[in-house]
Amino acid sequence: MLACLLLGFVWALCYSHWQLSWLQYPTLFERTQIIAAQVEAVQSHGRKHSNTSSKLIVRLSHLNGQALSPEPRLLLSWQSEHPPPQVGQSLQTITQLRLPHGLHNPGTFNRSRWLLGQGITAQANVSSLLKITPTFTPITLNRRARWVMALQQHTQGLKAQAWILALSVGDKSGLQMNDWAMLRGLGISHLFAISGLHIGLVAGLGLLLGRVLGSLTGHRHYGVLLALGLALAYAWLAGFSVPTQRALMMLLLWLSIMGWGRFWGGRRILLLTASLLLAAKPWLALNHGFWLSVLAVAALLLLAGWQKRASLWRLQLGLTVLLLPLVMLLFGGLSWLSLPANLVLIPLFTLVLIPLLLLACLLLWPAPILSQGVFKLLDTLFNGLMAGLHGLNELASPWVWLSAPQLALGFGLLLLPLLLLPKARSLSLLPASLLALWLLPQPKWEVRVLDVGQGLTVLVSQGTRALLYDTGNRFPSGFNMADAVILPLLRHLGISQLDYVVISHNDQDHSGNRDYLARTLPIGQRWGAWPAGQQCRAGQKARWGELKLRVLWPVNLSGHSNNDSCVLHITDGRISVLLTGDIEAKAEQGLLATQQNVQAELLLSPHHGSNSSSTLAFNQAVNPDWVVHTAGFGNRWGFPSSEVLARFESQKVPQITTGEVGMVHLVAEGEHWRLVQHQRPGAWYDRLNTWLQHTKPLE
């Protein structure tokens, strides 16, 4: 077993080296490239103003006319007034490639891990499209694309089209944010991820029909062939996603062994399936869906061995309990309505909705009128069902977010029953360790400079009391730093309200989520650029717990947005932090002219490290021990500028950039700041050969 484990690890490294070798192409990220690629998947995000917004997963065949082998996968962002290319088409475009990069903050989604788990090793925006041409692809790909288009046309105008497409072909692009919140809240997301439940149902129907045909004709293999054929057809229709691959491979192994006249236990089949999938695609080890799928089947096999008599509610209860630690770890919470919701919905989907959906899809070509009638029936059923589920989710609010201490306590409680097992005394070290961590003394106050790309958000906390300085950006696409970064971090820390929210100035990358946070969280004091709040003026002071808040700038508004930024000094009397917004050289000179004490051990460089700020006189007056530059990864402005870096280097001040290391976390210890992390955290996949963080500014 150890030899196989080492062999698998070596193979994963070799596979990664092979797949990532193309990233060593000279000047790959320093200039634009001409790429030729074939579209594998299209996810539409609707129309923004007059443009169509989509994400394309493509297979890159040529780079600047040079053929690539292996052909890497890319994620392309499509923003155009023209519709995006279809699956199976080829495109040529001029684009600026960049390494996949995600924001790194505790409790938030790890995008770079997710992309690599999908086999995506670079991303780009489609900037100058040269041409789109059809290409010779496997006939199955063309037929599936035509089938999906026909399905979209037949369901056009139906209110439940998004649910029908998600359950039939795995296209979830039509689901809205409130739909995802409802699925998560009720713990039923798995019902719309085409996986073992759906493939098993289809195979079961095939076996049943095959046995009927076999009894009439005397051929006992009809059931096996029909089960395999229907399962293959459904997996093909769903685009052979990872859950369908796992379910299909398990089914194929089971049917083959059964046809061979042998018997293998479910555990052996599951292990062989997982091993084959990981051998073919080692990066699946980074895919949360893969592990959820495998561990769910493992839990079912374990429960089947424990239960002498089949019972749906016992099976669902056991599955919920066994998967609870994984759900808590991956999603940061749990749903207390998951068990009853699944007890009702699994039979409904299994016996009614999925069979009707399969019937409608099968009738799509031979009998489109009958298919249309079945789709209308499904539309009625889905509309009523989803309206009820949305109402239940809003009324009950079943999803409970858990902070890091609550997660640790929950894991400790889940481990307690294990102590009853024979020879399990050593396991008592785990809950004892969690209890010791719980009882450790907490720092009096901390500063977290969040990784929000090209923008600014700083969280200053005293236990569960918090002050937020700026709120990061909010984009026309709907993506925003409040939902992506700020709120998950607050939940992770167990912070449910904000004592202060200070908005330095009205620029979008500083104030974009101001109003949204005001609707989402209780806020005590509102300072700075609020429509209705206390405007910042020099001399303004407040006592906040053990800390003193002091506004140093502006004295009077000048009308210049950056130079009117609210400059806030926070101290406990021994150590301090200076938050500067986007002030530039003129404001720095004006601030020094007021002869206020601007000295601080921690400085957030003004204007993200722009050369328009951080003058030598200002830097020397602050005399910091640490400087943090809030600059986005590979930003187009080249922040922090080389001149600013050189000025701080001349003072021998350590500098950190959020785009390089992620969230910067500093803890107050006496008269010094202690940096919690010294480099961007990451597991082995962040260190793979050329899978490195590219820090050189893009030209």
XYZ file of C-alpha atoms in Angstrom:
699
model
C 0.000 0.000 0.000
C 2.851 2.383 0.819
C 4.523 1.588 -2.498
C 1.281 2.337 -4.377
C 0.871 5.600 -2.466
C 4.417 6.710 -3.344
C 3.913 5.656 -6.954
C 0.714 7.704 -7.127
C 2.449 10.737 -5.652
C 5.324 10.488 -8.139
C 2.850 10.087 -10.999
C 0.918 13.178 -9.841
C 4.136 15.229 -9.868
C 5.142 13.925 -13.303
C 1.660 14.608 -14.651
C 1.745 18.147 -13.247
C 5.211 18.801 -14.728
C 3.959 17.543 -18.097
C 0.746 19.585 -18.064
C 2.372 22.786 -16.807
C 5.470 22.737 -19.007
C 3.866 25.100 -21.547
C 3.912 27.891 -18.954
C 7.703 28.140 -19.465
C 7.118 29.620 -22.932
C 9.267 32.815 -23.141
C 7.484 36.101 -22.325
C 4.204 34.224 -21.954
C 2.749 36.713 -19.482
C 4.680 39.842 -20.460
C 3.061 40.513 -23.836
C -0.012 39.655 -25.874
C -0.216 36.262 -27.592
C -2.075 34.868 -30.592
C -3.913 31.729 -29.508
C -5.977 29.140 -31.366
C -8.307 27.037 -29.259
C -11.343 24.782 -29.397
C -14.339 25.526 -27.190
C -15.171 22.769 -24.701
C -17.780 24.481 -22.534
C -19.702 27.756 -22.468
C -21.285 29.264 -19.391
C -23.428 32.299 -20.100
C -23.894 35.060 -17.519
C -26.552 36.962 -19.470
C -26.255 40.419 -20.964
C -24.552 43.386 -19.307
C -25.745 46.584 -20.994
C -25.379 45.740 -24.722
C -22.724 43.022 -24.274
C -22.992 39.286 -23.813
C -21.026 38.028 -20.810
C -19.796 34.416 -20.819
C -17.025 32.172 -19.572
C -15.425 29.801 -22.086
C -13.382 26.745 -21.204
C -11.179 26.070 -24.230
C -8.479 23.606 -25.251
C -5.438 25.557 -26.474
C -4.026 23.976 -29.640
C -1.632 26.668 -30.938
C 0.293 29.509 -29.319
C 1.644 32.080 -31.800
C 1.309 29.458 -34.533
C 3.210 26.789 -32.582
C 1.345 23.553 -31.857
C 1.182 22.570 -28.173
C 1.287 19.081 -26.738
C -0.348 18.435 -24.375
C -3.062 20.953 -25.137
C -3.725 22.981 -21.961
C -7.138 24.153 -20.814
C -7.818 27.892 -20.516
C -10.604 29.962 -18.999
C -11.567 32.845 -21.307
C -13.805 35.757 -20.331
C -16.080 36.803 -23.194
C -17.513 40.346 -23.221
C -18.946 41.258 -26.613
C -22.077 42.472 -28.349
C -21.864 39.270 -30.386
C -22.903 35.856 -29.016
C -20.046 33.609 -27.835
C -18.815 30.661 -29.942
C -20.555 27.334 -29.457
C -19.128 24.109 -28.115
C -17.063 22.412 -30.809
C -16.095 25.613 -32.625
C -12.544 26.894 -32.927
C -11.491 30.479 -32.333
C -8.388 32.580 -32.849
C -7.809 35.641 -30.715
C -5.145 38.049 -29.517
C -5.073 38.096 -25.746
C -2.975 38.714 -22.647
C -2.573 35.454 -20.737
C -2.274 35.377 -16.964
C -1.852 32.727 -14.340
C -5.016 31.686 -12.521
C -5.123 33.651 -9.341
C -7.605 33.868 -6.509
C -8.043 36.140 -3.558
C -6.676 34.592 -0.403
C -8.543 35.285 2.827
C -9.522 32.885 5.625
C -12.993 31.420 5.241
C -13.260 32.344 1.545
C -13.372 30.381 -1.695
C -9.968 29.194 -2.982
C -10.333 29.973 -6.670
C -6.827 28.985 -7.784
C -7.291 25.529 -6.220
C -10.679 25.150 -7.908
C -9.295 26.131 -11.324
C -6.405 23.680 -11.130
C -8.857 20.992 -9.987
C -10.708 21.615 -13.266
C -7.440 21.278 -15.199
C -7.358 25.024 -16.037
C -3.791 26.350 -16.029
C -4.221 29.892 -17.410
C -6.894 32.491 -18.040
C -7.418 35.526 -20.240
C -9.915 38.017 -21.620
C -10.917 37.849 -25.284
C -9.642 41.241 -26.410
C -9.338 41.023 -30.203
C -11.157 38.171 -31.923
C -9.645 37.157 -35.241
C -12.088 34.468 -36.381
C -14.466 31.724 -35.294
C -14.677 28.615 -37.432
C -16.384 25.243 -37.113
C -13.996 22.381 -36.538
C -13.998 18.631 -37.029
C -14.887 17.188 -33.624
C -16.072 13.791 -32.465
C -19.613 13.194 -33.628
C -20.770 12.772 -30.034
C -19.739 16.331 -29.242
C -21.638 17.739 -32.219
C -24.724 15.681 -31.451
C -24.705 16.707 -27.807
C -24.407 20.375 -28.766
C -27.373 20.000 -31.123
C -29.348 18.149 -28.458
C -28.668 20.845 -25.879
C -29.698 23.569 -28.357
C -32.908 21.679 -29.156
C -33.597 21.280 -25.444
C -33.085 25.016 -24.912
C -35.451 25.825 -27.767
C -38.178 23.448 -26.533
C -38.012 24.892 -23.020
C -37.785 28.516 -24.164
C -40.397 30.553 -22.339
C -40.820 28.068 -19.501
C -40.277 29.606 -16.078
C -38.551 26.443 -14.897
C -36.111 26.285 -17.824
C -33.095 26.897 -15.580
C -34.026 23.944 -13.334
C -34.761 21.675 -16.308
C -31.407 22.444 -17.946
C -29.535 21.968 -14.665
C -31.102 18.563 -14.069
C -30.888 17.315 -17.672
C -27.597 18.579 -19.125
C -25.824 19.978 -16.056
C -26.110 23.610 -17.252
C -26.549 25.645 -14.041
C -25.794 29.053 -15.555
C -29.483 30.016 -15.382
C -29.674 29.673 -11.596
C -29.640 32.936 -9.670
C -27.930 33.805 -6.384
C -31.142 33.287 -4.404
C -31.534 29.844 -6.023
C -28.074 28.805 -4.846
C -28.800 30.208 -1.389
C -31.978 28.123 -1.216
C -30.225 24.925 -2.347
C -27.485 25.464 0.225
C -29.932 26.427 2.960
C -31.996 23.275 2.547
C -28.996 21.028 1.881
C -30.298 19.814 -1.485
C -27.608 21.060 -3.903
C -26.696 17.452 -4.695
C -30.114 16.906 -6.300
C -29.114 19.241 -9.137
C -25.575 17.901 -9.542
C -25.987 15.010 -11.947
C -24.248 12.210 -10.070
C -24.642 8.707 -8.730
C -28.269 9.228 -7.687
C -29.323 10.095 -11.227
C -27.050 7.627 -13.030
C -28.132 4.861 -10.633
C -31.797 5.641 -11.238
C -31.363 5.521 -15.005
C -29.409 2.264 -14.774
C -32.092 0.811 -12.495
C -34.792 1.658 -15.020
C -32.671 0.005 -17.717
C -32.248 -3.155 -15.637
C -35.976 -3.297 -14.975
C -36.871 -2.864 -18.643
C -34.139 -5.317 -19.635
C -35.486 -7.984 -17.330
C -38.939 -7.544 -18.832
C -37.497 -7.911 -22.335
C -35.319 -10.802 -21.184
C -38.308 -12.699 -19.798
C -40.066 -12.268 -23.142
C -37.116 -13.196 -25.361
C -35.089 -15.469 -23.100
C -31.909 -13.332 -23.258
C -30.727 -12.470 -19.754
C -28.135 -9.898 -20.860
C -30.684 -7.351 -22.058
C -30.886 -5.797 -18.601
C -27.128 -5.248 -18.326
C -26.846 -3.811 -21.836
C -29.866 -1.542 -21.471
C -28.735 -0.279 -18.051
C -25.284 0.523 -19.384
C -26.674 2.151 -22.534
C -29.084 4.447 -20.691
C -26.440 5.390 -18.116
C -23.963 6.210 -20.877
C -26.564 8.307 -22.696
C -27.430 10.308 -19.572
C -23.752 10.835 -18.669
C -23.081 11.953 -22.250
C -26.014 14.361 -22.094
C -24.622 15.766 -18.813
C -21.222 16.343 -20.433
C -19.374 13.572 -18.515
C -18.873 15.703 -15.393
C -16.710 14.337 -12.559
C -19.639 12.907 -10.520
C -21.044 11.199 -13.608
C -17.610 9.783 -14.482
C -17.302 8.285 -11.008
C -20.833 6.870 -11.043
C -20.480 5.565 -14.592
C -17.167 3.858 -13.876
C -18.562 2.202 -10.741
C -21.579 1.031 -12.693
C -19.403 -0.291 -15.533
C -17.198 -2.216 -13.104
C -20.187 -3.640 -11.246
C -21.980 -4.724 -14.426
C -18.783 -6.210 -15.877
C -18.069 -8.199 -12.715
C -21.684 -9.330 -12.520
C -21.603 -10.407 -16.178
C -18.301 -12.201 -15.494
C -19.995 -14.209 -12.766
C -17.879 -12.824 -9.918
C -18.687 -10.838 -6.792
C -16.799 -7.806 -5.506
C -17.732 -5.795 -2.448
C -18.739 -2.174 -2.828
C -15.597 -1.001 -1.023
C -13.313 -2.667 -3.553
C -15.244 -1.222 -6.489
C -15.192 2.262 -4.955
C -11.447 2.129 -4.270
C -10.696 0.893 -7.774
C -12.927 3.589 -9.293
C -11.299 6.381 -7.277
C -7.814 5.047 -8.097
C -8.522 4.902 -11.834
C -9.983 8.410 -11.876
C -7.023 9.837 -9.948
C -4.573 7.971 -12.171
C -6.206 9.455 -15.283
C -6.589 12.957 -13.789
C -4.435 13.459 -10.668
C -5.685 17.040 -10.269
C -9.065 15.627 -9.238
C -7.470 15.442 -5.790
C -8.076 19.224 -5.651
C -11.747 18.911 -6.651
C -14.145 19.184 -3.710
C -16.921 17.571 -5.749
C -14.790 14.476 -6.309
C -14.224 13.920 -2.593
C -17.829 14.689 -1.709
C -18.942 12.154 -4.282
C -16.504 9.430 -3.197
C -17.062 9.925 0.527
C -20.843 9.963 0.089
C -20.693 6.556 -1.592
C -18.310 5.311 1.114
C -20.770 6.487 3.775
C -23.632 4.704 1.992
C -21.629 1.476 1.844
C -20.781 1.770 5.532
C -24.411 2.380 6.470
C -25.566 -0.492 4.279
C -23.241 -2.798 6.212
C -24.558 -1.549 9.558
C -28.266 -1.659 8.755
C -29.839 -5.070 8.672
C -33.099 -3.718 7.298
C -33.357 -1.078 4.588
C -34.898 2.195 5.752
C -34.802 5.480 3.851
C -34.943 7.738 6.902
C -32.236 5.758 8.729
C -30.050 5.792 5.642
C -30.517 9.552 5.170
C -29.941 10.224 8.882
C -26.726 8.206 8.877
C -25.534 9.857 5.675
C -26.226 13.330 7.111
C -24.288 12.578 10.304
C -21.330 10.932 8.561
C -20.944 13.736 6.022
C -21.535 16.512 8.554
C -17.812 17.098 9.334
C -16.995 17.361 5.624
C -19.906 19.735 4.952
C -18.890 21.905 7.921
C -15.272 21.988 6.752
C -15.957 22.750 3.080
C -18.920 25.109 3.405
C -18.391 26.637 6.842
C -21.845 25.806 8.179
C -24.730 23.347 8.240
C -28.431 23.128 7.479
C -30.755 21.908 10.221
C -33.479 21.250 7.607
C -31.319 19.042 5.404
C -32.585 15.713 6.752
C -36.376 16.293 6.438
C -35.944 18.117 3.110
C -34.015 15.191 1.603
C -36.439 12.618 3.025
C -39.224 14.287 1.044
C -37.365 15.418 -2.074
C -35.205 12.367 -2.861
C -38.248 10.095 -3.457
C -39.980 12.924 -5.369
C -37.002 13.397 -7.685
C -36.358 9.663 -7.990
C -39.922 8.537 -8.707
C -41.440 11.547 -10.480
C -39.246 14.407 -11.685
C -36.210 12.586 -13.108
C -38.267 9.881 -14.943
C -40.474 12.604 -16.476
C -37.422 14.600 -17.478
C -35.770 11.577 -19.096
C -39.001 10.792 -20.945
C -39.184 14.362 -22.268
C -35.555 14.206 -23.434
C -36.045 10.821 -25.136
C -39.115 12.144 -26.982
C -37.318 15.312 -28.063
C -36.462 14.072 -31.597
C -39.011 11.351 -32.436
C -42.080 13.042 -30.871
C -41.449 16.748 -30.181
C -45.137 17.505 -29.543
C -45.334 14.875 -26.799
C -42.014 16.086 -25.437
C -43.375 19.633 -25.287
C -46.356 18.409 -23.275
C -44.105 16.629 -20.754
C -41.929 19.734 -20.441
C -45.018 21.853 -19.690
C -46.001 19.377 -16.980
C -42.484 19.588 -15.544
C -42.688 23.388 -15.694
C -45.855 23.326 -13.580
C -44.352 20.891 -11.070
C -41.045 22.743 -10.773
C -42.676 26.167 -10.438
C -44.847 25.050 -7.552
C -42.044 23.081 -5.895
C -39.424 25.832 -6.153
C -41.823 28.528 -4.963
C -42.517 26.406 -1.891
C -38.819 25.695 -1.284
C -37.879 29.367 -1.633
C -40.626 30.301 0.801
C -39.504 27.641 3.265
C -35.889 28.809 3.070
C -36.831 32.457 3.630
C -39.204 31.615 6.480
C -37.007 29.126 8.345
C -33.507 30.424 7.450
C -32.137 26.901 7.988
C -28.509 27.530 7.043
C -26.313 28.216 10.081
C -22.893 29.767 9.490
C -20.227 28.597 11.920
C -17.201 30.585 13.040
C -13.779 28.972 13.367
C -14.174 28.409 17.160
C -17.642 26.928 16.620
C -16.277 24.617 13.928
C -13.517 23.460 16.279
C -16.080 22.851 19.035
C -18.343 20.990 16.615
C -15.523 18.715 15.472
C -14.623 18.051 19.106
C -18.193 17.014 19.911
C -18.345 14.776 16.841
C -15.139 13.058 17.954
C -16.406 12.289 21.448
C -18.426 9.169 20.428
C -15.238 7.718 18.914
C -13.766 7.492 22.402
C -16.185 4.630 23.100
C -14.444 2.484 20.497
C -11.899 -0.127 21.678
C -8.311 1.128 21.854
C -9.434 4.658 21.064
C -7.815 6.430 24.003
C -5.247 8.066 21.742
C -8.099 9.857 19.961
C -8.774 11.787 23.153
C -5.762 13.944 22.235
C -7.769 15.553 19.445
C -10.621 17.029 21.529
C -8.102 17.858 24.267
C -6.004 19.811 21.735
C -9.072 21.666 20.478
C -10.022 22.555 24.047
C -6.496 23.822 24.732
C -6.642 26.039 21.625
C -10.015 27.365 22.801
C -8.561 28.332 26.199
C -5.451 30.062 24.854
C -5.330 33.806 25.621
C -6.466 35.930 22.691
C -4.623 39.059 21.488
C -6.042 42.392 22.637
C -6.334 43.748 19.113
C -5.486 42.730 15.573
C -5.312 44.284 12.118
C -6.237 42.360 8.993
C -5.584 43.960 5.617
C -7.887 41.961 3.372
C -6.955 40.704 -0.085
C -9.647 42.418 -2.180
C -7.713 42.785 -5.427
C -7.191 46.383 -6.524
C -9.021 48.062 -3.660
C -8.916 48.479 0.088
C -10.544 46.859 3.109
C -9.018 46.776 6.595
C -10.553 44.986 9.584
C -9.436 46.095 13.055
C -10.770 43.858 15.815
C -10.811 43.560 19.591
C -12.165 40.066 20.180
C -15.565 40.053 18.455
C -15.744 43.863 18.291
C -14.721 45.227 14.903
C -14.004 48.360 12.890
C -14.037 48.201 9.101
C -12.080 50.728 7.043
C -13.356 50.765 3.430
C -15.349 48.014 1.740
C -13.585 47.036 -1.489
C -15.036 47.039 -4.991
C -18.371 46.000 -6.453
C -18.509 45.129 -10.166
C -21.304 45.447 -12.775
C -21.296 41.638 -13.182
C -22.609 41.308 -9.615
C -19.351 40.015 -8.150
C -18.468 41.997 -5.052
C -15.949 41.935 -2.219
C -18.635 41.939 0.469
C -20.022 38.515 -0.450
C -16.689 37.133 -1.668
C -14.388 38.304 1.143
C -15.746 40.530 3.912
C -18.840 38.625 5.065
C -17.186 35.158 4.927
C -14.270 36.468 6.994
C -16.595 38.051 9.567
C -18.510 34.775 9.867
C -15.222 32.890 10.176
C -14.212 35.155 13.072
C -17.636 35.047 14.739
C -18.253 38.792 14.231
C -21.950 39.550 13.747
C -21.899 43.371 13.849
C -19.557 46.272 13.211
C -18.969 49.015 15.763
C -17.493 51.375 13.143
C -17.453 51.487 9.357
C -15.149 54.214 8.026
C -15.280 55.033 4.302
C -12.151 56.938 3.296
C -13.644 58.441 0.104
C -16.179 57.751 -2.633
C -14.013 55.870 -5.155
C -15.659 52.573 -6.119
C -12.734 50.396 -5.026
C -13.091 51.839 -1.501
C -16.838 52.400 -1.072
C -18.418 49.912 -3.496
C -20.067 47.748 -0.817
C -20.907 50.484 1.667
C -24.689 50.446 1.193
C -24.880 46.656 0.835
C -23.097 46.093 4.143
C -25.391 48.643 5.800
C -28.377 46.520 4.711
C -26.722 43.267 5.744
C -25.077 43.955 9.110
C -25.835 46.086 12.175
C -23.450 49.062 12.095
C -22.844 51.302 15.092
C -20.980 54.421 13.905
C -20.641 55.531 10.267
C -17.693 57.805 9.567
C -16.410 59.310 6.355
C -18.019 59.239 2.916
C -21.526 58.146 3.929
C -24.699 59.780 2.570
C -25.848 60.068 6.183
C -22.967 59.774 8.594
C -20.297 61.689 10.466
C -17.940 63.187 7.901
C -14.225 62.905 8.694
C -12.490 66.065 9.863
C -9.078 66.502 11.433
C -9.288 66.543 15.226
C -12.207 64.112 15.463
C -11.584 61.602 18.280
C -13.302 58.627 19.897
C -12.604 55.975 22.487
C -13.305 52.452 21.251
C -12.712 49.811 23.895
C -9.020 49.957 24.736
C -8.187 51.857 21.549
C -8.136 55.534 20.644
C -9.398 56.626 17.230
C -8.104 59.905 15.830
C -8.885 61.479 12.436
C -5.845 63.360 11.095
C -7.130 64.446 7.679
C -8.838 66.230 5.894
C -8.858 69.625 7.562
C -11.199 71.002 4.898
C -12.563 69.398 1.747
C -10.652 70.364 -1.408
C -12.888 68.671 -3.968
C -10.107 66.245 -4.927
C -11.456 62.778 -4.118
C -8.131 61.116 -3.323
C -6.732 64.022 -1.301
C -9.956 64.242 0.724
C -9.494 60.674 1.981
C -10.131 60.094 5.664
C -6.780 59.431 7.376
C -7.359 57.440 10.578
C -4.845 56.799 13.363
C -5.601 53.936 15.804
C -3.530 53.253 18.911
C -3.626 51.538 22.286
C -1.029 53.934 23.674
C 1.923 51.689 22.881
C 1.470 50.634 19.267
C -0.487 52.132 16.377
C -1.648 51.821 12.789
C -2.108 54.609 10.221
C -4.830 54.135 7.569
C -4.324 56.618 4.737
C -6.860 55.909 1.979
C -5.715 57.365 -1.354
C -4.057 60.609 -0.275
C -1.385 61.898 -2.636
C 1.709 64.075 -2.215
C -0.225 67.343 -1.796
C -2.359 65.917 1.013
C 0.701 64.366 2.651
C 2.387 67.777 2.690
C -0.753 69.373 4.122
C -0.999 66.716 6.809
C 2.618 67.234 7.861
C 2.020 71.004 7.931
C -0.622 70.521 10.656
C 2.217 69.225 12.890
C 0.071 66.391 14.183
C 1.775 63.215 15.377
C 1.585 60.812 12.412
C 4.078 58.240 13.746
C 2.820 54.654 13.510
C 4.431 51.223 13.682
C 2.138 49.959 10.904
C 1.452 52.002 7.756
C -0.875 51.264 4.878
C 0.861 52.944 1.974
C -1.282 55.735 0.481
C -3.011 55.079 -2.854
C -1.986 51.400 -3.039
C 1.714 52.252 -3.407
C 1.336 54.725 -6.267
C 4.302 56.974 -7.017
C 1.932 59.921 -6.603
C 2.089 59.245 -2.860
C 4.476 57.995 -0.155
C 6.830 60.964 -0.372
C 10.120 60.626 1.460
C 9.190 63.303 4.021
C 5.910 61.579 4.826
C 7.539 58.145 5.122
C 10.182 59.497 7.483
C 7.570 61.239 9.638
C 5.522 58.052 10.016
C 8.672 55.947 10.560
C 6.853 52.588 10.386
C 8.092 49.134 11.343
C 5.858 47.568 8.654
C 4.368 48.840 5.390
C 1.470 47.115 3.629
C 0.670 47.865 -0.025
C -2.952 47.060 -0.926
C -2.331 46.318 -4.602
C -4.040 43.699 -6.751
C -2.136 40.788 -8.259
C -0.585 41.773 -11.621
C -2.550 45.054 -11.661
C -2.278 47.176 -14.818
C -0.961 50.243 -12.964
C 2.117 48.422 -11.677
C 1.338 49.146 -8.001
C 3.297 49.300 -5.799
C 5.603 51.392 -7.957
C 9.333 50.718 -8.017
C 10.024 54.251 -6.763
C 7.862 53.742 -3.665
C 9.464 50.359 -2.993
C 12.903 51.951 -3.251
C 12.010 54.761 -0.834
C 10.877 52.320 1.850
C 13.862 50.083 1.164
C 16.139 53.037 1.872
C 14.506 53.215 5.315
C 14.964 49.428 5.683
C 11.243 48.982 6.317
C 9.768 45.491 5.602
C 7.084 45.705 2.888
C 4.170 43.372 2.124
C 1.796 43.445 -0.850
C -1.648 41.873 -0.484
C -1.713 40.730 -4.128
C 1.367 38.600 -3.476
C 0.733 37.140 -0.019
C -3.047 37.392 0.365
C -4.606 38.818 3.516
C -2.017 40.432 5.804
C -2.698 39.610 9.448
C -0.823 41.430 12.217
C -1.279 40.991 15.961
C -0.420 43.636 18.558
C 2.169 42.342 21.028
C 3.330 45.023 23.440
C 5.204 47.647 21.436
C 5.541 45.565 18.267
C 3.419 44.037 15.533
C 3.724 40.314 14.950
C 3.122 39.190 11.368
C 1.094 35.984 11.381
C 2.115 34.797 7.885
C 5.308 35.554 5.941
C 4.325 34.284 2.503
C 1.205 33.398 0.585
C -0.206 30.281 2.281
C -0.785 27.309 0.062
C -0.518 23.576 -0.216
C 1.688 21.588 -2.559
C -0.311 22.545 -5.674
C 0.800 26.174 -5.239
C 4.422 25.090 -5.540
C 4.131 22.876 -8.628
C 7.008 23.635 -10.973
C 5.827 26.616 -13.005
C 2.587 27.005 -11.044
C 4.120 29.991 -9.262
C 2.711 33.375 -8.376
C 3.662 35.824 -11.131
C 4.516 39.099 -9.451
C 6.007 41.112 -12.298
C 3.596 43.894 -13.370
C 1.918 43.337 -16.716
C 2.874 45.708 -19.491
